mmCIF file of C-alpha atoms and ligand atoms in Angstrom:
data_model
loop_
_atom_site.group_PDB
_atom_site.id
_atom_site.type_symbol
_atom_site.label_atom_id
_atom_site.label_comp_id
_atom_site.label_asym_id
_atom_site.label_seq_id
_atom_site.Cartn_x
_atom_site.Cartn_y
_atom_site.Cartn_z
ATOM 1 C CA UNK A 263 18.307 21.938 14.995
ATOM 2 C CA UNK A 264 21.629 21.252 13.637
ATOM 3 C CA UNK A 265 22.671 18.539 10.883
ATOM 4 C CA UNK A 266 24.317 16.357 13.981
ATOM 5 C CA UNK A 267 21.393 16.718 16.483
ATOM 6 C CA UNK A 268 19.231 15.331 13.348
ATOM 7 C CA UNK A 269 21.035 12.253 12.665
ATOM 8 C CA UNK A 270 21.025 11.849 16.788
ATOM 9 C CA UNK A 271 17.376 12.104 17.097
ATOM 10 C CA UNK A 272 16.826 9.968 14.274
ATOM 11 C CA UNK A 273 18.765 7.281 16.405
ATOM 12 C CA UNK A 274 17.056 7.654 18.999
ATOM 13 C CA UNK A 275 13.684 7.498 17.352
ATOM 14 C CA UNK A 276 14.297 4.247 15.228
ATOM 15 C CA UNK A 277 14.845 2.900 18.636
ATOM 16 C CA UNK A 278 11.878 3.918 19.660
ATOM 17 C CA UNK A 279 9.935 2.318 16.761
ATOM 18 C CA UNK A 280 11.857 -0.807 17.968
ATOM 19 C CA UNK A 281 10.345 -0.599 21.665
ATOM 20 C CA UNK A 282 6.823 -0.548 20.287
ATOM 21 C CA UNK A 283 4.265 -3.191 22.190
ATOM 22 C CA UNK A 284 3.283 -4.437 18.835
ATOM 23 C CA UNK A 285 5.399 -7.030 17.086
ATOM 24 C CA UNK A 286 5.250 -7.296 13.320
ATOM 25 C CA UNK A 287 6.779 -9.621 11.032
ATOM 26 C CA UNK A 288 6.402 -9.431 7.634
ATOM 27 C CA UNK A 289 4.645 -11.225 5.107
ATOM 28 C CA UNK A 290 5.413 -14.564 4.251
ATOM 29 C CA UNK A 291 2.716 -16.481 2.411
ATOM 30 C CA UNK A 292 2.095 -20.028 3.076
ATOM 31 C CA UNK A 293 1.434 -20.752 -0.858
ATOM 32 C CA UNK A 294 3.363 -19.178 -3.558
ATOM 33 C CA UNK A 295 1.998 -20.368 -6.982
ATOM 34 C CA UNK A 296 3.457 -18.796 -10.811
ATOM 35 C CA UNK A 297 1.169 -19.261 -13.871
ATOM 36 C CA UNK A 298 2.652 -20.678 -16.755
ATOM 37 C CA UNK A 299 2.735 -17.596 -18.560
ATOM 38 C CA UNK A 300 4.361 -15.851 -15.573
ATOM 39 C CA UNK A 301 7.134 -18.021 -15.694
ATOM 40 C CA UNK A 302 8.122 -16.933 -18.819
ATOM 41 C CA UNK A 303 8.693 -13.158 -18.031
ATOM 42 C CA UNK A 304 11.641 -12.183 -16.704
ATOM 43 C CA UNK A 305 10.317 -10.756 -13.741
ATOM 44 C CA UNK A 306 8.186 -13.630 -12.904
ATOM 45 C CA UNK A 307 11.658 -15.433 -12.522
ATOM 46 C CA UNK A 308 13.083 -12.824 -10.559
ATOM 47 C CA UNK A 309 9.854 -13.694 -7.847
ATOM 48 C CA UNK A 310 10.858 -17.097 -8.320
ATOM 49 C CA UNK A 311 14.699 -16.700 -7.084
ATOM 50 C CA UNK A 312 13.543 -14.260 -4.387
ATOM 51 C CA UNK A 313 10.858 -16.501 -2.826
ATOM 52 C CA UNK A 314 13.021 -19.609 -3.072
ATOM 53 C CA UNK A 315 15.862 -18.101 -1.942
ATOM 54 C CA UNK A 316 13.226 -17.697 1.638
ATOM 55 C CA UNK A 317 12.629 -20.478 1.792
ATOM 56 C CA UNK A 318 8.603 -20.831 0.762
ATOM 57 C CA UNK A 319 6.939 -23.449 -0.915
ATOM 58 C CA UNK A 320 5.711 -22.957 -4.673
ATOM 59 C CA UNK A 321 3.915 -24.217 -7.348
ATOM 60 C CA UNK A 322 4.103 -23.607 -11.141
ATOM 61 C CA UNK A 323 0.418 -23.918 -12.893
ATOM 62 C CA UNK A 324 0.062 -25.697 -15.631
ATOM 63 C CA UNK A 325 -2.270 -23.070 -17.385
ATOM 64 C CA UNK A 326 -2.754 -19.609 -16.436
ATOM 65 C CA UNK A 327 -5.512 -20.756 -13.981
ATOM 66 C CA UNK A 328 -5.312 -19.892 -10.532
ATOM 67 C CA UNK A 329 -7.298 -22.738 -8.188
ATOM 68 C CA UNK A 330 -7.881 -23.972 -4.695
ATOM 69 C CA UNK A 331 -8.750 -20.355 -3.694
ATOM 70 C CA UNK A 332 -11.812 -21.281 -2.284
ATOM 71 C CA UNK A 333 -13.387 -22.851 1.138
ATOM 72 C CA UNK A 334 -16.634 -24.170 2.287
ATOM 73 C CA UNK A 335 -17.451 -20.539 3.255
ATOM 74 C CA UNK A 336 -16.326 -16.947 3.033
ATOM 75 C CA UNK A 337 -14.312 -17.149 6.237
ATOM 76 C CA UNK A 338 -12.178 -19.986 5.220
ATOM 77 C CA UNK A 339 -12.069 -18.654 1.557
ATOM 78 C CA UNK A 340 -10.572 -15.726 3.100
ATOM 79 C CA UNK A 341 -8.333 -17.396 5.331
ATOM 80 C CA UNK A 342 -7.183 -19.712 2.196
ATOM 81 C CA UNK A 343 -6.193 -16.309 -0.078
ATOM 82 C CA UNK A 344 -4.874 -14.005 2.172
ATOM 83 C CA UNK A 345 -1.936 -16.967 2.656
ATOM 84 C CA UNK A 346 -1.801 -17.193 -1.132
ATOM 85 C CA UNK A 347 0.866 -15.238 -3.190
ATOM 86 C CA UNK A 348 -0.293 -15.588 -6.756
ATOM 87 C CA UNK A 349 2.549 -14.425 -9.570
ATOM 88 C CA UNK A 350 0.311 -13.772 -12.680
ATOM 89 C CA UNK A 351 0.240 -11.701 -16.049
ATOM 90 C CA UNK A 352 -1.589 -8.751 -15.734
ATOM 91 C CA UNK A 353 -4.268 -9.003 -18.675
ATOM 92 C CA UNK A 354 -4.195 -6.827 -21.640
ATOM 93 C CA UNK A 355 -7.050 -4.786 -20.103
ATOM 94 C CA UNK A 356 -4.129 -3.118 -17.646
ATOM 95 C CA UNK A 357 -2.869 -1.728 -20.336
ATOM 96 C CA UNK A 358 -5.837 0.730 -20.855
ATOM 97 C CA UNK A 359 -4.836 2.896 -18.202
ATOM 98 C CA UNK A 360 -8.182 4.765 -16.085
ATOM 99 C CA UNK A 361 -7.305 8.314 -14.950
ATOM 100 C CA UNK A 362 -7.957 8.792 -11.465
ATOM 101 C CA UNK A 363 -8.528 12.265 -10.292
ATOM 102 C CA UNK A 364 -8.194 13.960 -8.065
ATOM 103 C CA UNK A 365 -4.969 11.874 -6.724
ATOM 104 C CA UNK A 366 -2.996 11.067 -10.066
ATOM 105 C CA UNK A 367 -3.733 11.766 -13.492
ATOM 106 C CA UNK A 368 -3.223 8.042 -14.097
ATOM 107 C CA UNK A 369 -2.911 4.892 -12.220
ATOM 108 C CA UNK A 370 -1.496 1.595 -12.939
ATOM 109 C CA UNK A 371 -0.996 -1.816 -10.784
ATOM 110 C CA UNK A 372 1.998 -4.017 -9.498
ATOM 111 C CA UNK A 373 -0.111 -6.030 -8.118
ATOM 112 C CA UNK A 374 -4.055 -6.339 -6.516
ATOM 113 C CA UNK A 375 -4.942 -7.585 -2.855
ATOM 114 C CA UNK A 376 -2.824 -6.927 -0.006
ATOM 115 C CA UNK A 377 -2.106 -9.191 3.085
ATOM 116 C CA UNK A 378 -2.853 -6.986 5.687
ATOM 117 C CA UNK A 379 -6.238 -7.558 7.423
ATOM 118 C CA UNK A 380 -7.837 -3.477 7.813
ATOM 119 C CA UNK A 381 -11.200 -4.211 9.454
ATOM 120 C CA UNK A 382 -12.314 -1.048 6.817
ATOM 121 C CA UNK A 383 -10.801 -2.050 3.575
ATOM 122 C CA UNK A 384 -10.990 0.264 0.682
ATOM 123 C CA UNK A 385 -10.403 -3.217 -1.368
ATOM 124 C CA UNK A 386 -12.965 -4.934 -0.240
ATOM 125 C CA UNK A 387 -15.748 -4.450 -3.061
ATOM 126 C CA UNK A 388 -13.455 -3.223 -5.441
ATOM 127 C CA UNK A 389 -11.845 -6.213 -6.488
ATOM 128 C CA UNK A 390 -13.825 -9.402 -7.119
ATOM 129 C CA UNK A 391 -13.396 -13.187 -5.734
ATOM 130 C CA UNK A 392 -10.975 -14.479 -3.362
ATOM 131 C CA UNK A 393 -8.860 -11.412 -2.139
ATOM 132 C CA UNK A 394 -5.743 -13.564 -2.734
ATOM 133 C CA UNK A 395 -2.449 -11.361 -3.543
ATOM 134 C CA UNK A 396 -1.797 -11.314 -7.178
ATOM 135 C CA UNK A 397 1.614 -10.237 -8.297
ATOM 136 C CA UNK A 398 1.815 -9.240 -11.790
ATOM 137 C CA UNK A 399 5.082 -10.854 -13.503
ATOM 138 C CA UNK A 400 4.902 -8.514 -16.937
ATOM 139 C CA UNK A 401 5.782 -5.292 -14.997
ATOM 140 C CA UNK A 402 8.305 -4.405 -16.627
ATOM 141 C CA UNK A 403 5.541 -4.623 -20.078
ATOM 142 C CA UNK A 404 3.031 -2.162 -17.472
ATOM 143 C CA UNK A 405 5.516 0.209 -16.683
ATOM 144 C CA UNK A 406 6.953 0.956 -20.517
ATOM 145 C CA UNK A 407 3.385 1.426 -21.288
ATOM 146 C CA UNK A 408 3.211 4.346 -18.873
ATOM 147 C CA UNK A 409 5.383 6.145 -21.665
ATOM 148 C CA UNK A 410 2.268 6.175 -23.775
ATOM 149 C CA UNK A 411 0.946 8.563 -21.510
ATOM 150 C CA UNK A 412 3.215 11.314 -21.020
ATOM 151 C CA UNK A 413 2.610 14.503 -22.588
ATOM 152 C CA UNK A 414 5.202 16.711 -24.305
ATOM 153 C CA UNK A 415 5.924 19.800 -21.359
ATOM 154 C CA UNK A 416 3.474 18.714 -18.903
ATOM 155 C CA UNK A 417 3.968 16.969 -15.513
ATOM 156 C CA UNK A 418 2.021 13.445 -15.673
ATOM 157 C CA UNK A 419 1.539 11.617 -12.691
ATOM 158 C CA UNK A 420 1.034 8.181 -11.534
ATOM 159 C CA UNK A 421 -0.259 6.399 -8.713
ATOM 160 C CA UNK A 422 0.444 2.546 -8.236
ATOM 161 C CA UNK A 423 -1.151 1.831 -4.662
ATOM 162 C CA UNK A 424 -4.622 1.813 -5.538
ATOM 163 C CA UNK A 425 -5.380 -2.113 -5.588
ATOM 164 C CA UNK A 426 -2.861 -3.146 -3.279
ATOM 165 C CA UNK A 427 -0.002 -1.784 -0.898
ATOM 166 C CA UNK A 428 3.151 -1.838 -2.793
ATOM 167 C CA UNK A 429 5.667 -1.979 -0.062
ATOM 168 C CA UNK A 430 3.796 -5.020 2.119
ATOM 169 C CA UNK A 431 5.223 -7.372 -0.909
ATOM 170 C CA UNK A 432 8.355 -5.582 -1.729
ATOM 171 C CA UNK A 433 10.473 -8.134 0.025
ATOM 172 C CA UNK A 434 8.844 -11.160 -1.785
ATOM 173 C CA UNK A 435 8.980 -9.421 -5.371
ATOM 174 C CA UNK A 436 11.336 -6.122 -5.727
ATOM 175 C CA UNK A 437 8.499 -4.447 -7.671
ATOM 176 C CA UNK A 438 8.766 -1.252 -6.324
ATOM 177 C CA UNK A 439 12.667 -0.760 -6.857
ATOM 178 C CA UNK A 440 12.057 -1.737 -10.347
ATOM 179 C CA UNK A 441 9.278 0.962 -10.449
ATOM 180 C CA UNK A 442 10.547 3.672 -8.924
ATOM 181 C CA UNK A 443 14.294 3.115 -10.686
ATOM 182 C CA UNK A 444 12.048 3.139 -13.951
ATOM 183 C CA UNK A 445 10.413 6.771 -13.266
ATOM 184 C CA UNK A 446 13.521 8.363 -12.165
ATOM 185 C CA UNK A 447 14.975 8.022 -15.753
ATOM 186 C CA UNK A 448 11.302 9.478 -16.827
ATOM 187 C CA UNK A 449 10.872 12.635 -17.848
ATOM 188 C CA UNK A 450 7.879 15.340 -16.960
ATOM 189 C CA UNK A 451 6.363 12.262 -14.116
ATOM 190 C CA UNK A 452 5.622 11.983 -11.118
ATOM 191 C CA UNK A 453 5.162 8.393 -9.464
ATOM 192 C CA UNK A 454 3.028 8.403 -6.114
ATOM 193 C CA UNK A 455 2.069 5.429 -3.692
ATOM 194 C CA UNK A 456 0.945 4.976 -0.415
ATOM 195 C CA UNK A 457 1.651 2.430 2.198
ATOM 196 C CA UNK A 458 1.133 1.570 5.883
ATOM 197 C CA UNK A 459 4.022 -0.638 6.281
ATOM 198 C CA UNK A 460 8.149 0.231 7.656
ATOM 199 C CA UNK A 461 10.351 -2.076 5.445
ATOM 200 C CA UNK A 462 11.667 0.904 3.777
ATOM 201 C CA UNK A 463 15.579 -0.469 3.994
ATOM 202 C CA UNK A 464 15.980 -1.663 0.206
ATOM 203 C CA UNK A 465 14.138 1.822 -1.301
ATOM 204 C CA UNK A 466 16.972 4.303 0.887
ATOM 205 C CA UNK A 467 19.506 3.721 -1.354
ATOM 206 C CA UNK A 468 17.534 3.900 -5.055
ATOM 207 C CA UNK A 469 18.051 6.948 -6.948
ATOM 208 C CA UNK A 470 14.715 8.217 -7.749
ATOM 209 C CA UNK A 471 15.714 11.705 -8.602
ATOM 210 C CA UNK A 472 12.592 13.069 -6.764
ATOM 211 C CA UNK A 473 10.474 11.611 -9.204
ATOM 212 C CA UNK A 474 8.732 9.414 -6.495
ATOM 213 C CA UNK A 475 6.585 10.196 -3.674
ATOM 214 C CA UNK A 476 6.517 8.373 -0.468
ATOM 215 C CA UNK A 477 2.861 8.428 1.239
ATOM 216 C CA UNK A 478 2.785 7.322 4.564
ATOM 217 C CA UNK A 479 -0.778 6.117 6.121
ATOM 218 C CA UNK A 480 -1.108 6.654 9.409
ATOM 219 C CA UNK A 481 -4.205 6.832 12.297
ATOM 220 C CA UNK A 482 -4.705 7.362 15.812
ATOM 221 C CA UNK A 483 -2.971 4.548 17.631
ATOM 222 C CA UNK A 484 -6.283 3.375 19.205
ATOM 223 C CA UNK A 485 -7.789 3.037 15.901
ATOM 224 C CA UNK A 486 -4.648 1.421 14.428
ATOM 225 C CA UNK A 487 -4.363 -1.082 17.108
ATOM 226 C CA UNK A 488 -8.364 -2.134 16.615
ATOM 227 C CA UNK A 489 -8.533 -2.049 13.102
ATOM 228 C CA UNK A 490 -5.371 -2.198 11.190
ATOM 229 C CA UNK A 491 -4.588 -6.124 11.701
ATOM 230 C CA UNK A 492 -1.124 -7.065 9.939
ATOM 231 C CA UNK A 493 0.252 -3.759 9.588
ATOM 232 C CA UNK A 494 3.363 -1.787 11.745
ATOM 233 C CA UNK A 495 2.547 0.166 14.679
ATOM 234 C CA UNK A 496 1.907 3.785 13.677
ATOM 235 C CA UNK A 497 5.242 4.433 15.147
ATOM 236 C CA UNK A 498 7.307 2.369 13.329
ATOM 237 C CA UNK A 499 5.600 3.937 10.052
ATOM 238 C CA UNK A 500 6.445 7.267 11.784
ATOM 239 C CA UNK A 501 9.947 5.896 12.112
ATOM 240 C CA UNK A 502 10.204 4.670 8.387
ATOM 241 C CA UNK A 503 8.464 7.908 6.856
ATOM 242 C CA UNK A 504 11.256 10.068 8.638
ATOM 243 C CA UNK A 505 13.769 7.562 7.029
ATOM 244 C CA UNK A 506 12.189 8.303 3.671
ATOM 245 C CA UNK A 507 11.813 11.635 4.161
ATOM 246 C CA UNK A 508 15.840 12.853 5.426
ATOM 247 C CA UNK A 509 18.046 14.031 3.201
ATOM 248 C CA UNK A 510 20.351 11.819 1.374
ATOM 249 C CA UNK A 511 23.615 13.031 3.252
ATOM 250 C CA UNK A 512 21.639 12.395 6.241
ATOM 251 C CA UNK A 513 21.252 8.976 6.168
ATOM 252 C CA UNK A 514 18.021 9.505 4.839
ATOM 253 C CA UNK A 515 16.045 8.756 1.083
ATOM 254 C CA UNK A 516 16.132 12.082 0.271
ATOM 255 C CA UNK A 517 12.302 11.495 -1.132
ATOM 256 C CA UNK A 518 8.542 13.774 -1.405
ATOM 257 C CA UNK A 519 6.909 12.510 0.699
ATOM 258 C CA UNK A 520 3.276 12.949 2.190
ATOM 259 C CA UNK A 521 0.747 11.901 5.047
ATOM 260 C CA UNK A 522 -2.547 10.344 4.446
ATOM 261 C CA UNK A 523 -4.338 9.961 7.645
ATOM 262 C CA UNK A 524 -7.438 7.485 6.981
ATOM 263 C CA UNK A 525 -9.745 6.884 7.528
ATOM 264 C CA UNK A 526 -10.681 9.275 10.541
ATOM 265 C CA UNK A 527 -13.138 7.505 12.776
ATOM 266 C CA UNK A 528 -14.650 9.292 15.474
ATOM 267 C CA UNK A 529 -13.472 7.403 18.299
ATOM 268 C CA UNK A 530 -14.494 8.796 22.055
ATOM 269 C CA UNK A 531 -12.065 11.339 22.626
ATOM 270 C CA UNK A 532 -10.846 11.358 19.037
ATOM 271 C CA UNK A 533 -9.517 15.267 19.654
ATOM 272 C CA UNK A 534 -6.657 13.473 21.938
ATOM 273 C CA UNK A 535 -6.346 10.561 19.947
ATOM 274 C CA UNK A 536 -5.828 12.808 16.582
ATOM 275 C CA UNK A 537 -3.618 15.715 18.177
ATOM 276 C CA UNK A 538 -1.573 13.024 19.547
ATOM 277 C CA UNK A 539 -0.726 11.747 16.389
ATOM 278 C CA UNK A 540 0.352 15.543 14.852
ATOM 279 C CA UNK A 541 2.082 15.460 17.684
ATOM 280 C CA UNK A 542 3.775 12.629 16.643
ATOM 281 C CA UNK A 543 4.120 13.647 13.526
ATOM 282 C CA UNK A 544 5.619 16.914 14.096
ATOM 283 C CA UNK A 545 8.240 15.464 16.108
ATOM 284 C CA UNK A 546 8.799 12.781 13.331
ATOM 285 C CA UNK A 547 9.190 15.528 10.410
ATOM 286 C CA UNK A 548 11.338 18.158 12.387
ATOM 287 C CA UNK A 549 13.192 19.139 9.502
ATOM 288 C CA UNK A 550 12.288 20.838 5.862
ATOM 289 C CA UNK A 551 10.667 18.574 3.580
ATOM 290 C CA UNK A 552 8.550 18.031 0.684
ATOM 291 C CA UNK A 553 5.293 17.010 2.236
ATOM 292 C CA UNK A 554 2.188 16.596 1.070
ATOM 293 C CA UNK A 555 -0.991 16.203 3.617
ATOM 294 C CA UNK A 556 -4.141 14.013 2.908
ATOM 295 C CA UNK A 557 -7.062 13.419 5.181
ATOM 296 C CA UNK A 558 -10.241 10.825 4.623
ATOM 297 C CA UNK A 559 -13.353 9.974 6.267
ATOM 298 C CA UNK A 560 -14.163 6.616 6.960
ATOM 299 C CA UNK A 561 -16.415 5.560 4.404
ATOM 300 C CA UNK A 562 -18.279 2.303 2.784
ATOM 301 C CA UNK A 563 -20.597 0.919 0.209
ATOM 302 C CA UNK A 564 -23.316 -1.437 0.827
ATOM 303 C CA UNK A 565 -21.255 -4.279 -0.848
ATOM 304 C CA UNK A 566 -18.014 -3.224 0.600
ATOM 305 C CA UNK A 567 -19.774 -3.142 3.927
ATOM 306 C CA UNK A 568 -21.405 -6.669 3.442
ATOM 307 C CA UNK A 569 -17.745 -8.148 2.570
ATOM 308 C CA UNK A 570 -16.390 -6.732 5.594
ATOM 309 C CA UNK A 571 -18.961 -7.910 8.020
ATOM 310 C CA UNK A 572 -18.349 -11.304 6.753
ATOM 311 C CA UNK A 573 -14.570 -11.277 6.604
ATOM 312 C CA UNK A 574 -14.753 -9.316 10.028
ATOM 313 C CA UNK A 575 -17.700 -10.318 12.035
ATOM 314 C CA UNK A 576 -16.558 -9.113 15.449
ATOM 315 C CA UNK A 577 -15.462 -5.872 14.054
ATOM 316 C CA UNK A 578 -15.839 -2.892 16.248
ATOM 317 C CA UNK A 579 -15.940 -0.554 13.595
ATOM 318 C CA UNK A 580 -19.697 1.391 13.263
ATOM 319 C CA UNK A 581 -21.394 0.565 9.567
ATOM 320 C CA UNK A 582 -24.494 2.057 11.177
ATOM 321 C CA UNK A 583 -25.824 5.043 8.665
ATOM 322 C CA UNK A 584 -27.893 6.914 10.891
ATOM 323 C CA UNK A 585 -25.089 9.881 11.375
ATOM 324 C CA UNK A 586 -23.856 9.423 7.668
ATOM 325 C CA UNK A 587 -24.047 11.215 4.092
ATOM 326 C CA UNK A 588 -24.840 9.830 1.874
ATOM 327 C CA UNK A 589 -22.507 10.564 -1.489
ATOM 328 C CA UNK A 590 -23.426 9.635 -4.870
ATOM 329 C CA UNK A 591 -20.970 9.108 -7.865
ATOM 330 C CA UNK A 592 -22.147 10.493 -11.190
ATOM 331 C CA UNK A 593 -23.873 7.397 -12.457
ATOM 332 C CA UNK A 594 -26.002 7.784 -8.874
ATOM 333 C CA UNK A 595 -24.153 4.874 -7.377
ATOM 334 C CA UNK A 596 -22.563 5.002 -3.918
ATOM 335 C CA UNK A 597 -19.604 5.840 -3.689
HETATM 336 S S1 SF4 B 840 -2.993 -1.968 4.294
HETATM 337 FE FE1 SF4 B 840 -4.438 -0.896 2.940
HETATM 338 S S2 SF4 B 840 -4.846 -2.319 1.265
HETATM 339 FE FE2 SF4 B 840 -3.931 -3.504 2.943
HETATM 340 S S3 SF4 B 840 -5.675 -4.330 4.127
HETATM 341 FE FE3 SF4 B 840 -5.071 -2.364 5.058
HETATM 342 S S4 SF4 B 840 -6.382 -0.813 4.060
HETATM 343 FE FE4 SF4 B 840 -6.446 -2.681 2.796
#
């Protein structure tokens, strides 16, 4: 295919994304409050000018306490958090970084919670209380402390989307431009995160000097549509990965990227479903590329599963066990 065909089909495949039957707007939280430490960080004003400048209503704590999280019950606590933007310090604990094979040799966090409603979430059970979406104003303190962790000639690498999904807050805070314009001046790292949303737009431009890798998480549009509540339609993520993934002179980011398709639920006719979506794929990514490939089973603990059931009661999605594994962490947990 030649250079001018590319940039045609890419046209005509953003429109595409455009045509899709499921409308998405992003995030815009109903209560933005800063903590009184958060206000003093740079960063934390930054938030500040970006959410006033659309418009939403805040609130500056007088401590560092974050309250009026909770309702009478776990559905309306939910409700109440998932329309709460907290801006926060992250606590001195974050600064211990936790390796986390086999994705990254390190992660760190931007933030924790997301505002996307996945009827499977990997958060629920891994973070505790109210899964309200906490912003953490001292980034730029988190990501100089990632230079305590590089090693003299050897490749380090990062991941920064395991509490949360980066780009579902990047137009409220900027915190991924900031990161990924910090690891492109890093040497011997690599910065990974992955994301199921399409506002791509403000990371095109960045120089990232292929330091950063752009992980795109798609499904079968079935599940996506059942499951995935608050997210883009698999084809506008299809749409915004391509974007990512294009060369620089072509319009494009220019960045790695990579596909994680998760989790993979055996749906009735899920060999369709699936080959539909390489399909998809294939036609997405017609070009040479630096692409990684990830696939994961749906999986659950018994807490995570108890969360969801309460957040999601009328969830379609099978917790039953009798066709499961069971897998076992080293401490003889589940995992
Ligand atoms: S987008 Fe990811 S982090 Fe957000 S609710 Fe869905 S699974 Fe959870």
């Amino acid at each position: 295919m030649s250079l001018l065909e590319i940039i045609d089909d890419n046209t005509a495949k953003s429109k595409l994304s455009k045509n899709d039957d499921k409308p998405f707007k992003l995030w815009m939280p109903k209560r933005v409050v800063f903590t009184a430490d958060a206000m003093e960080e740079s960063y934390g004003q930054k938030i500040y000018e970006r959410v006033s400048a659309l418009g939403l209503r805040k609130e500056i704590a007088k401590n560092n306490r974050i309250t009026g999280l909770r309702g009478k019950d776990e559905r309306e606590t939910y409700r109440i958090a998932k329309n709460t933007l907290a801006i926060v310090n992250a606590p001195p604990s974050a600064f211990n970084l936790r390796p986390i094979p086999p994705s990254a040799d390190w992660q760190f966090h931007l933030a924790e919670g997301c505002p996307a409603h996945c009827q499977y979430c990997y958060l629920a059970g891994s973070l505790s209380g109210p899964p309200a979406i906490r912003v953490f104003a001292n980034l730029p303190q988190i990501l100089q402390n990632t230079i305590r962790f590089q090693r003299l000639n050897q490749v380090v690498s990062y991941e920064a989307s395991c509490y949360t999904d980066p780009l579902s807050l990047e137009h409220l805070t900027g915190g991924l431009e900031e990161t990924i314009k910090f690891f492109a001046e890093q040497p011997n790292t690599h910065l990974r995160f992955v994301t199921k949303f399409d506002n791509v737009e403000p990371l095109i431009g960045l120089t990232h000097n292929g330091k950063t890798r752009f992980r795109c998480s798609l499904n079968a549009d079935i599940v996506s549509k059942r499951l995935e509540g608050g997210t883009p339609a698999v084809q506008s993520r299809l749409a915004a990965l391509r974007k990512m993934a294009l060369p620089k002179p072509l319009g494009g980011g220019g960045y790695p990227v990579g596909i994680v398709l998760a989790p993979i639920i055996p749906v009735p006719d899920w060999e369709i479903h699936y080959s539909q979506l390489l399909d998809d794929i294939e036609r997405h990514l017609d070009f040479e590329t630096d692409l990684t490939f990830e696939l994961i089973t749906h999986r659950f603990t018994p807490g995570s599963r108890d969360i969801l059931l309460e957040w999601y009661p009328n969830t379609s999605l099978d917790f039953g066990e009798d066709n499961r594994a069971i897998k076992r962490n080293k401490f003889g947990g589940h995992k």
